[in-house]
mmCIF file of C-alpha atoms and ligand atoms in Angstrom:
data_model
loop_
_atom_site.group_PDB
_atom_site.id
_atom_site.type_symbol
_atom_site.label_atom_id
_atom_site.label_comp_id
_atom_site.label_asym_id
_atom_site.label_seq_id
_atom_site.Cartn_x
_atom_site.Cartn_y
_atom_site.Cartn_z
ATOM 1 C CA MET A 70 1.534 -184.890 -130.922
ATOM 2 C CA LYS A 71 3.664 -186.425 -128.218
ATOM 3 C CA GLU A 72 7.040 -184.933 -127.480
ATOM 4 C CA LEU A 73 10.186 -186.800 -128.418
ATOM 5 C CA ILE A 74 13.139 -187.586 -126.170
ATOM 6 C CA THR A 75 16.414 -188.500 -127.873
ATOM 7 C CA VAL A 76 18.808 -190.628 -125.849
ATOM 8 C CA ILE A 77 22.390 -190.385 -127.087
ATOM 9 C CA VAL A 78 24.676 -193.287 -126.219
ATOM 10 C CA PRO A 79 28.367 -192.991 -127.137
ATOM 11 C CA CYS A 80 29.671 -196.551 -127.482
ATOM 12 C CA TYR A 81 33.244 -197.715 -127.772
ATOM 13 C CA ASN A 82 33.765 -201.463 -127.484
ATOM 14 C CA GLU A 83 30.549 -201.966 -125.563
ATOM 15 C CA GLU A 84 29.402 -205.305 -127.007
ATOM 16 C CA GLU A 85 28.852 -206.698 -123.526
ATOM 17 C CA SER A 86 27.054 -203.727 -122.007
ATOM 18 C CA LEU A 87 24.946 -202.614 -124.955
ATOM 19 C CA PRO A 88 22.313 -205.409 -124.835
ATOM 20 C CA LEU A 89 21.996 -204.948 -121.060
ATOM 21 C CA PHE A 90 21.683 -201.216 -121.558
ATOM 22 C CA TYR A 91 18.991 -201.624 -124.204
ATOM 23 C CA GLU A 92 16.938 -203.832 -121.878
ATOM 24 C CA GLU A 93 17.054 -201.195 -119.163
ATOM 25 C CA ILE A 94 16.327 -198.209 -121.344
ATOM 26 C CA ILE A 95 13.261 -199.729 -123.023
ATOM 27 C CA LYS A 96 11.827 -200.454 -119.574
ATOM 28 C CA VAL A 97 12.023 -196.735 -118.886
ATOM 29 C CA ALA A 98 10.714 -195.869 -122.343
ATOM 30 C CA ASP A 99 7.706 -198.141 -121.843
ATOM 31 C CA LYS A 100 7.003 -196.581 -118.478
ATOM 32 C CA MET A 101 7.006 -193.102 -120.001
ATOM 33 C CA SER A 102 5.259 -194.067 -123.249
ATOM 34 C CA LYS A 103 2.032 -192.313 -122.275
ATOM 35 C CA GLN A 104 3.803 -188.978 -122.067
ATOM 36 C CA VAL A 105 6.603 -189.120 -124.626
ATOM 37 C CA ASP A 106 8.088 -190.960 -127.582
ATOM 38 C CA PHE A 107 11.694 -192.074 -127.634
ATOM 39 C CA GLU A 108 14.574 -192.229 -130.078
ATOM 40 C CA PHE A 109 17.904 -193.836 -129.207
ATOM 41 C CA ILE A 110 21.054 -192.820 -131.045
ATOM 42 C CA LEU A 111 23.870 -195.304 -130.608
ATOM 43 C CA VAL A 112 27.066 -193.603 -131.672
ATOM 44 C CA ASN A 113 29.618 -196.255 -132.533
ATOM 45 C CA ASP A 114 32.958 -194.584 -131.946
ATOM 46 C CA GLY A 115 35.102 -196.871 -134.100
ATOM 47 C CA SER A 116 34.647 -199.947 -131.914
ATOM 48 C CA LYS A 117 36.783 -202.970 -132.658
ATOM 49 C CA ASP A 118 34.270 -205.471 -131.356
ATOM 50 C CA LYS A 119 30.677 -206.307 -132.320
ATOM 51 C CA THR A 120 29.189 -203.025 -131.082
ATOM 52 C CA LEU A 121 28.134 -201.910 -134.579
ATOM 53 C CA GLU A 122 26.618 -205.292 -135.405
ATOM 54 C CA ILE A 123 24.613 -205.251 -132.200
ATOM 55 C CA SER A 124 23.462 -201.685 -132.889
ATOM 56 C CA LYS A 125 22.317 -202.651 -136.370
ATOM 57 C CA ASN A 126 20.422 -205.669 -135.070
ATOM 58 C CA LEU A 127 18.727 -203.555 -132.429
ATOM 59 C CA SER A 128 17.741 -201.003 -135.048
ATOM 60 C CA LYS A 129 16.202 -203.706 -137.226
ATOM 61 C CA LYS A 130 14.182 -204.986 -134.295
ATOM 62 C CA ASP A 131 13.214 -201.600 -132.925
ATOM 63 C CA LYS A 132 12.563 -198.634 -135.203
ATOM 64 C CA ARG A 133 13.375 -196.201 -132.404
ATOM 65 C CA VAL A 134 17.014 -197.295 -132.438
ATOM 66 C CA LYS A 135 19.302 -195.296 -134.722
ATOM 67 C CA TYR A 136 23.002 -195.781 -135.166
ATOM 68 C CA VAL A 137 25.736 -193.423 -136.291
ATOM 69 C CA SER A 138 29.015 -195.158 -136.951
ATOM 70 C CA PHE A 139 32.373 -193.368 -137.163
ATOM 71 C CA SER A 140 35.176 -194.264 -139.539
ATOM 72 C CA ARG A 141 37.557 -194.649 -136.571
ATOM 73 C CA ASN A 142 37.771 -193.883 -132.858
ATOM 74 C CA PHE A 143 37.312 -190.137 -132.387
ATOM 75 C CA GLY A 144 36.744 -190.081 -128.617
ATOM 76 C CA LYS A 145 33.697 -189.622 -126.447
ATOM 77 C CA GLU A 146 33.554 -185.854 -126.993
ATOM 78 C CA ALA A 147 33.146 -186.420 -130.736
ATOM 79 C CA GLY A 148 30.560 -189.116 -130.061
ATOM 80 C CA MET A 149 28.492 -186.768 -127.952
ATOM 81 C CA LEU A 150 28.666 -183.999 -130.555
ATOM 82 C CA ALA A 151 27.580 -186.376 -133.328
ATOM 83 C CA GLY A 152 24.675 -187.521 -131.164
ATOM 84 C CA LEU A 153 23.604 -183.956 -130.510
ATOM 85 C CA GLU A 154 23.825 -183.081 -134.205
ATOM 86 C CA TYR A 155 21.822 -186.117 -135.296
ATOM 87 C CA ALA A 156 19.206 -185.853 -132.543
ATOM 88 C CA LYS A 157 15.687 -184.888 -133.518
ATOM 89 C CA GLY A 158 14.111 -184.850 -130.059
ATOM 90 C CA ASP A 159 12.505 -181.972 -128.197
ATOM 91 C CA TYR A 160 14.553 -183.120 -125.232
ATOM 92 C CA ILE A 161 17.935 -184.723 -125.472
ATOM 93 C CA ALA A 162 19.674 -186.994 -122.978
ATOM 94 C CA ILE A 163 23.260 -188.233 -123.000
ATOM 95 C CA MET A 164 23.899 -191.554 -121.295
ATOM 96 C CA ASP A 165 26.807 -194.011 -121.058
ATOM 97 C CA ALA A 166 26.317 -197.523 -122.392
ATOM 98 C CA ASP A 167 27.708 -199.159 -119.254
ATOM 99 C CA LEU A 168 24.678 -198.389 -117.024
ATOM 100 C CA GLN A 169 26.783 -196.161 -114.785
ATOM 101 C CA ASP A 170 24.192 -193.536 -115.652
ATOM 102 C CA PRO A 171 20.974 -195.115 -114.378
ATOM 103 C CA PRO A 172 18.220 -194.794 -117.039
ATOM 104 C CA SER A 173 15.685 -195.006 -114.197
ATOM 105 C CA MET A 174 16.418 -191.370 -113.344
ATOM 106 C CA LEU A 175 15.056 -190.193 -116.683
ATOM 107 C CA PRO A 176 11.348 -189.805 -115.700
ATOM 108 C CA GLU A 177 12.331 -187.632 -112.764
ATOM 109 C CA MET A 178 14.611 -185.525 -114.965
ATOM 110 C CA TYR A 179 11.862 -185.060 -117.518
ATOM 111 C CA ASN A 180 9.380 -184.006 -114.830
ATOM 112 C CA ILE A 181 11.803 -181.448 -113.452
ATOM 113 C CA ILE A 182 12.233 -179.798 -116.854
ATOM 114 C CA LYS A 183 8.492 -179.904 -117.580
ATOM 115 C CA LYS A 184 7.198 -178.818 -114.193
ATOM 116 C CA GLU A 185 9.930 -176.753 -112.580
ATOM 117 C CA GLY A 186 10.965 -174.852 -115.677
ATOM 118 C CA TYR A 187 14.627 -175.840 -115.767
ATOM 119 C CA ASP A 188 16.436 -176.063 -119.127
ATOM 120 C CA CYS A 189 18.675 -178.882 -118.096
ATOM 121 C CA VAL A 190 18.963 -181.551 -115.436
ATOM 122 C CA GLY A 191 22.487 -182.755 -114.788
ATOM 123 C CA THR A 192 23.703 -185.511 -112.546
ATOM 124 C CA ARG A 193 26.651 -185.631 -110.219
ATOM 125 C CA ARG A 194 28.027 -188.441 -108.182
ATOM 126 C CA VAL A 195 28.552 -187.643 -104.573
ATOM 127 C CA THR A 196 30.773 -190.623 -103.905
ATOM 128 C CA ARG A 197 33.653 -191.997 -105.891
ATOM 129 C CA LYS A 198 33.239 -195.508 -104.529
ATOM 130 C CA GLY A 199 35.037 -198.172 -106.547
ATOM 131 C CA GLU A 200 37.581 -195.721 -107.914
ATOM 132 C CA PRO A 201 41.298 -195.812 -107.031
ATOM 133 C CA PRO A 202 41.922 -193.301 -104.181
ATOM 134 C CA ILE A 203 44.748 -191.492 -106.020
ATOM 135 C CA ARG A 204 42.441 -190.879 -108.955
ATOM 136 C CA SER A 205 39.774 -189.383 -106.669
ATOM 137 C CA PHE A 206 42.421 -187.207 -105.027
ATOM 138 C CA PHE A 207 43.681 -185.815 -108.344
ATOM 139 C CA ALA A 208 40.138 -185.347 -109.603
ATOM 140 C CA ARG A 209 39.315 -183.228 -106.538
ATOM 141 C CA CYS A 210 42.504 -181.163 -107.022
ATOM 142 C CA PHE A 211 41.639 -180.658 -110.685
ATOM 143 C CA TYR A 212 38.208 -179.236 -109.903
ATOM 144 C CA LYS A 213 39.658 -176.910 -107.267
ATOM 145 C CA ILE A 214 42.295 -175.614 -109.695
ATOM 146 C CA ILE A 215 40.085 -175.208 -112.741
ATOM 147 C CA ASN A 216 37.363 -173.427 -110.792
ATOM 148 C CA LYS A 217 39.920 -170.916 -109.509
ATOM 149 C CA MET A 218 41.303 -170.365 -113.004
ATOM 150 C CA SER A 219 38.188 -170.303 -115.121
ATOM 151 C CA LYS A 220 35.082 -168.148 -115.009
ATOM 152 C CA VAL A 221 33.051 -171.085 -116.287
ATOM 153 C CA GLU A 222 31.934 -173.207 -113.351
ATOM 154 C CA MET A 223 32.838 -176.895 -113.412
ATOM 155 C CA VAL A 224 30.876 -178.976 -110.942
ATOM 156 C CA ASP A 225 32.893 -181.592 -109.054
ATOM 157 C CA GLY A 226 31.660 -185.097 -109.806
ATOM 158 C CA ALA A 227 29.392 -183.919 -112.640
ATOM 159 C CA ARG A 228 28.734 -186.690 -115.137
ATOM 160 C CA ASP A 229 27.950 -186.268 -118.790
ATOM 161 C CA TYR A 230 24.548 -187.828 -118.024
ATOM 162 C CA ARG A 231 22.003 -185.062 -118.498
ATOM 163 C CA LEU A 232 18.688 -184.156 -120.082
ATOM 164 C CA MET A 233 18.540 -180.886 -122.010
ATOM 165 C CA THR A 234 15.983 -178.868 -123.933
ATOM 166 C CA ARG A 235 16.250 -178.452 -127.705
ATOM 167 C CA GLN A 236 17.143 -174.798 -127.219
ATOM 168 C CA MET A 237 20.135 -175.597 -125.031
ATOM 169 C CA VAL A 238 21.349 -178.302 -127.421
ATOM 170 C CA ASN A 239 21.157 -175.863 -130.324
ATOM 171 C CA SER A 240 23.359 -173.464 -128.380
ATOM 172 C CA ILE A 241 25.879 -176.226 -127.730
ATOM 173 C CA ILE A 242 26.138 -177.320 -131.348
ATOM 174 C CA SER A 243 26.454 -173.710 -132.439
ATOM 175 C CA MET A 244 29.893 -173.794 -130.827
ATOM 176 C CA LYS A 245 32.029 -175.206 -133.574
ATOM 177 C CA GLU A 246 35.327 -175.516 -131.781
ATOM 178 C CA TYR A 247 37.530 -178.485 -132.538
ATOM 179 C CA ASN A 248 38.923 -179.005 -129.036
ATOM 180 C CA ARG A 249 35.717 -179.805 -127.257
ATOM 181 C CA TYR A 250 35.579 -180.008 -123.507
ATOM 182 C CA SER A 251 31.910 -180.731 -122.882
ATOM 183 C CA LYS A 252 31.822 -180.181 -119.145
ATOM 184 C CA GLY A 253 32.909 -176.621 -119.858
ATOM 185 C CA LEU A 254 30.702 -176.133 -122.915
ATOM 186 C CA PHE A 255 27.563 -177.266 -121.051
ATOM 187 C CA SER A 256 28.307 -174.747 -118.370
ATOM 188 C CA PHE A 257 29.429 -172.002 -120.791
ATOM 189 C CA VAL A 258 26.075 -171.851 -122.602
ATOM 190 C CA GLY A 259 24.364 -170.976 -119.344
ATOM 191 C CA TYR A 260 20.669 -171.882 -118.886
ATOM 192 C CA ASP A 261 19.207 -173.121 -115.610
ATOM 193 C CA THR A 262 20.578 -176.475 -114.566
ATOM 194 C CA LYS A 263 19.335 -178.545 -111.676
ATOM 195 C CA TRP A 264 21.751 -181.133 -110.279
ATOM 196 C CA LEU A 265 20.579 -184.527 -109.123
ATOM 197 C CA GLU A 266 22.941 -186.446 -106.904
ATOM 198 C CA TYR A 267 23.552 -190.146 -106.812
ATOM 199 C CA GLU A 268 26.049 -192.651 -105.532
ATOM 200 C CA ASN A 269 28.663 -193.968 -107.909
ATOM 201 C CA ILE A 270 27.664 -197.181 -109.662
ATOM 202 C CA GLU A 271 30.220 -199.530 -111.159
ATOM 203 C CA ARG A 272 29.933 -200.460 -114.820
ATOM 204 C CA VAL A 273 27.906 -203.611 -115.646
ATOM 205 C CA ALA A 274 30.387 -205.138 -118.072
ATOM 206 C CA GLY A 275 33.552 -204.358 -119.988
ATOM 207 C CA GLU A 276 36.086 -201.950 -118.586
ATOM 208 C CA THR A 277 36.695 -198.229 -118.408
ATOM 209 C CA LYS A 278 38.515 -196.624 -121.342
ATOM 210 C CA TRP A 279 40.130 -194.013 -119.133
ATOM 211 C CA SER A 280 43.628 -194.608 -117.908
ATOM 212 C CA PHE A 281 45.180 -192.236 -115.427
ATOM 213 C CA TRP A 282 47.363 -190.691 -118.140
ATOM 214 C CA LYS A 283 44.369 -190.152 -120.446
ATOM 215 C CA LEU A 284 42.509 -188.435 -117.619
ATOM 216 C CA PHE A 285 45.523 -186.253 -116.918
ATOM 217 C CA LYS A 286 45.709 -185.139 -120.550
ATOM 218 C CA TYR A 287 41.969 -184.532 -120.533
ATOM 219 C CA ALA A 288 42.365 -182.339 -117.449
ATOM 220 C CA ILE A 289 45.067 -180.245 -119.156
ATOM 221 C CA GLU A 290 42.782 -179.932 -122.163
ATOM 222 C CA GLY A 291 39.994 -178.628 -119.950
ATOM 223 C CA ILE A 292 42.267 -176.008 -118.425
ATOM 224 C CA VAL A 293 43.681 -174.863 -121.768
ATOM 225 C CA ALA A 294 40.206 -174.721 -123.309
ATOM 226 C CA PHE A 295 38.605 -172.671 -120.554
ATOM 227 C CA SER A 296 41.302 -170.559 -118.982
ATOM 228 C CA THR A 297 44.189 -168.371 -120.039
ATOM 229 C CA VAL A 298 45.522 -168.037 -116.496
ATOM 230 C CA PRO A 299 48.526 -170.350 -117.186
ATOM 231 C CA LEU A 300 49.699 -167.821 -119.768
ATOM 232 C CA SER A 301 49.772 -165.088 -117.148
ATOM 233 C CA ILE A 302 51.654 -167.410 -114.806
ATOM 234 C CA SER A 303 54.671 -167.271 -117.098
ATOM 235 C CA ALA A 304 54.595 -163.465 -117.094
ATOM 236 C CA ILE A 305 54.297 -163.349 -113.326
ATOM 237 C CA LEU A 306 57.123 -165.861 -112.852
ATOM 238 C CA GLY A 307 59.276 -163.699 -115.140
ATOM 239 C CA ILE A 308 58.638 -160.607 -113.063
ATOM 240 C CA ILE A 309 59.372 -162.448 -109.821
ATOM 241 C CA MET A 310 62.655 -163.802 -111.208
ATOM 242 C CA CYS A 311 63.673 -160.274 -112.315
ATOM 243 C CA LEU A 312 62.980 -158.909 -108.841
ATOM 244 C CA VAL A 313 64.985 -161.696 -107.219
ATOM 245 C CA ALA A 314 67.874 -161.065 -109.630
ATOM 246 C CA PHE A 315 67.774 -157.324 -108.916
ATOM 247 C CA ILE A 316 67.926 -157.857 -105.158
ATOM 248 C CA ALA A 317 70.730 -160.402 -105.596
ATOM 249 C CA ILE A 318 72.765 -157.894 -107.662
ATOM 250 C CA ILE A 319 72.500 -155.247 -104.952
ATOM 251 C CA VAL A 320 73.445 -157.750 -102.245
ATOM 252 C CA ILE A 321 76.469 -158.901 -104.260
ATOM 253 C CA ILE A 322 77.674 -155.349 -104.955
ATOM 254 C CA ILE A 323 77.443 -154.424 -101.276
ATOM 255 C CA LYS A 324 79.113 -157.659 -100.248
ATOM 256 C CA THR A 325 81.965 -157.135 -102.734
ATOM 257 C CA LEU A 326 82.531 -153.547 -101.564
ATOM 258 C CA MET A 327 82.626 -154.626 -97.924
ATOM 259 C CA PHE A 328 84.437 -157.965 -98.043
ATOM 260 C CA GLY A 329 86.260 -158.016 -101.410
ATOM 261 C CA ASP A 330 85.637 -160.708 -103.984
ATOM 262 C CA PRO A 331 86.888 -164.142 -103.062
ATOM 263 C CA VAL A 332 86.127 -166.575 -105.878
ATOM 264 C CA GLY A 333 83.393 -168.976 -104.980
ATOM 265 C CA GLY A 334 79.730 -169.687 -105.379
ATOM 266 C CA TRP A 335 80.016 -171.922 -108.437
ATOM 267 C CA PRO A 336 77.664 -174.612 -107.164
ATOM 268 C CA SER A 337 75.020 -172.001 -106.379
ATOM 269 C CA MET A 338 75.568 -170.506 -109.834
ATOM 270 C CA VAL A 339 74.874 -173.853 -111.487
ATOM 271 C CA CYS A 340 71.743 -174.320 -109.409
ATOM 272 C CA ILE A 341 70.468 -170.876 -110.384
ATOM 273 C CA ILE A 342 71.103 -171.500 -114.074
ATOM 274 C CA LEU A 343 69.307 -174.831 -113.926
ATOM 275 C CA PHE A 344 66.404 -173.364 -111.995
ATOM 276 C CA VAL A 345 65.907 -170.388 -114.283
ATOM 277 C CA SER A 346 66.224 -172.397 -117.487
ATOM 278 C CA GLY A 347 63.751 -174.895 -116.034
ATOM 279 C CA ILE A 348 61.244 -172.135 -115.485
ATOM 280 C CA GLN A 349 61.836 -170.849 -119.000
ATOM 281 C CA LEU A 350 61.198 -174.241 -120.541
ATOM 282 C CA PHE A 351 58.107 -174.726 -118.374
ATOM 283 C CA CYS A 352 56.679 -171.400 -119.531
ATOM 284 C CA MET A 353 57.482 -172.180 -123.140
ATOM 285 C CA GLY A 354 55.659 -175.461 -122.670
ATOM 286 C CA ILE A 355 52.572 -173.603 -121.458
ATOM 287 C CA ILE A 356 52.677 -171.275 -124.435
ATOM 288 C CA GLY A 357 53.221 -174.317 -126.662
ATOM 289 C CA GLN A 358 50.027 -175.906 -125.318
ATOM 290 C CA TYR A 359 47.971 -172.885 -126.321
ATOM 291 C CA LEU A 360 49.750 -172.586 -129.650
ATOM 292 C CA ALA A 361 49.077 -176.248 -130.414
ATOM 293 C CA LYS A 362 45.382 -175.841 -129.666
ATOM 294 C CA THR A 363 45.194 -172.707 -131.801
ATOM 295 C CA TYR A 364 46.993 -174.563 -134.604
ATOM 296 C CA LEU A 365 44.487 -177.425 -134.516
ATOM 297 C CA GLU A 366 41.601 -174.977 -134.307
ATOM 298 C CA THR A 367 42.721 -173.094 -137.449
ATOM 299 C CA LYS A 368 42.803 -176.294 -139.497
ATOM 300 C CA LYS A 369 39.043 -176.588 -139.088
ATOM 301 C CA ARG A 370 39.119 -180.349 -139.313
ATOM 302 C CA PRO A 371 35.861 -182.183 -138.695
ATOM 303 C CA VAL A 372 35.404 -183.389 -135.115
ATOM 304 C CA TYR A 373 34.191 -186.772 -136.399
ATOM 305 C CA ILE A 374 33.659 -188.603 -139.688
ATOM 306 C CA VAL A 375 30.570 -190.749 -140.150
ATOM 307 C CA LYS A 376 31.001 -193.920 -142.169
ATOM 308 C CA GLU A 377 27.458 -195.221 -142.002
ATOM 309 C CA THR A 378 24.185 -194.371 -140.319
ATOM 310 C CA ASN A 379 20.436 -194.916 -140.592
ATOM 311 C CA GLN A 380 19.550 -191.467 -139.293
ATOM 312 C CA ASP A 381 19.439 -188.438 -141.557
ATOM 313 C CA LYS A 382 20.972 -185.321 -140.128
ATOM 314 C CA ILE A 383 18.953 -182.145 -139.847
ATOM 315 C CA GLU A 384 20.873 -179.118 -141.016
HETATM 316 N N1 UDP B 259 33.404 -193.899 -125.058
HETATM 317 C C1 UDP B 259 33.415 -193.500 -126.394
HETATM 318 N N2 UDP B 259 34.629 -193.280 -127.017
HETATM 319 C C2 UDP B 259 35.821 -193.433 -126.373
HETATM 320 C C3 UDP B 259 35.790 -193.817 -125.008
HETATM 321 C C4 UDP B 259 34.570 -194.033 -124.380
HETATM 322 O O1 UDP B 259 32.358 -193.343 -127.012
HETATM 323 O O2 UDP B 259 36.864 -193.244 -127.001
HETATM 324 C C5 UDP B 259 32.102 -194.151 -124.380
HETATM 325 C C6 UDP B 259 31.983 -195.504 -123.705
HETATM 326 O O3 UDP B 259 31.552 -196.493 -124.582
HETATM 327 C C7 UDP B 259 30.960 -195.244 -122.605
HETATM 328 C C8 UDP B 259 31.230 -193.788 -122.243
HETATM 329 O O4 UDP B 259 31.932 -193.216 -123.341
HETATM 330 O O5 UDP B 259 29.619 -195.387 -123.047
HETATM 331 C C9 UDP B 259 32.016 -193.637 -120.959
HETATM 332 O O6 UDP B 259 33.200 -194.413 -121.020
HETATM 333 P P1 UDP B 259 33.781 -195.170 -119.748
HETATM 334 O O7 UDP B 259 32.703 -195.958 -119.091
HETATM 335 O O8 UDP B 259 34.990 -195.916 -120.217
HETATM 336 O O9 UDP B 259 34.227 -193.962 -118.849
HETATM 337 P P2 UDP B 259 34.000 -193.806 -117.263
HETATM 338 O O10 UDP B 259 32.555 -194.120 -117.000
HETATM 339 O O11 UDP B 259 34.924 -194.781 -116.649
HETATM 340 O O12 UDP B 259 34.333 -192.370 -117.006
HETATM 341 MG MG1 MG B 260 31.629 -195.752 -117.437
#
C-alpha cells in the first residue's frame, strides 16, 4: 500500500486564499501521486467568512479533503493541534492557507525524510522581506533572548511549515498542555530535524492576523512556557537591591558621624521609593504571569471544540 501524507491547513478567514491554495496543493499531490496518497485537513478556526462553505464544497468535490470546524476562533495553535489529532497520515505536514509556505517544497521534504533518515524537515525564512522593519528587529531580539533563557532551541525565522513522521507527531500530541507554544514543543520532543531555507513570500490574498501587540503577547507566552529564568530575575534583583541598601546605610552612618545630619535628600528619597516599588511590582507581574498560566493549566479546559467535521478522530 502507498503511504499517506496528511496536509494540515489552519484557516481563519481565508475565503480568498483557500481556492488558490487548493489549486497549488493538488498540483503537488498529482506530481507525487506515484509515490504517496494525500489527505488534506482544513481546520476552520471559527472563520466569519465563507471559509467553511468553501471547505465543504472542496470536500464534496475531492474525497481527499477533510474539514474540521471549530465552534469559535481558538487560535492557530489550537488549529494545528486539532489537525495533528485528526491526521491519519504516515507523514504529516502543516501549511498555511495563504501560500506563504510553498507547497512545491513538499516533494523535496518527503525525499529528505525517506532517503536521509530525518524525522522532520522544517523550513525557515532567511529574509524578512515585506515585513515592517521594527517587527523584524523585535523578532530578532526575541529569538536572542529566548535562546539564552531556555534550554529548548528556537530557530530564528522558523516557520510552522514542516513535514514530520507519525512517530514525532504522536510525541507532540502526547503533550497535553493547554498553553501551547508549538515552536517550542516541536523542538522539545527532539528528533532529527533538517532545516530548509527560503526567501520570505508575501501572502496571496487576505491579510495577516498578527498585529504587533498579538505577536508581543505570543512572545511572552513562549518565554513563560519554556523558561523559568524570569522568576529567578526577581530573586536576583531583590538581592542586588539589598546589597545596594546595605552599602547606602554604611555610607550614611559614616557621613552622619563625620558631618552631622543636615536635613535633606527628600527628592532622592522619593526617587528611591518609586524605583524600588516599581521593581517590586514588575517582579510581582512576572510571578503573576506564571501563576496565571498554572491556573489555566489546572482547569484542564479543552484546547479547541469541534462543531462539525467529516473526519473521524483516531483515539
Ligand atoms: N490562523 C488560524 N487562526 C488564527 C489566526 C491564523 O488558523 O486565529 C491561520 C491562518 O488562516 C493562516 C495561518 O494561520 O493559514 C497563518 O496566519 P497568518 O498568515 O495571518 O500569519 P503570518 O503568516 O502573517 O505569520
Ligand atoms: Mg501568512
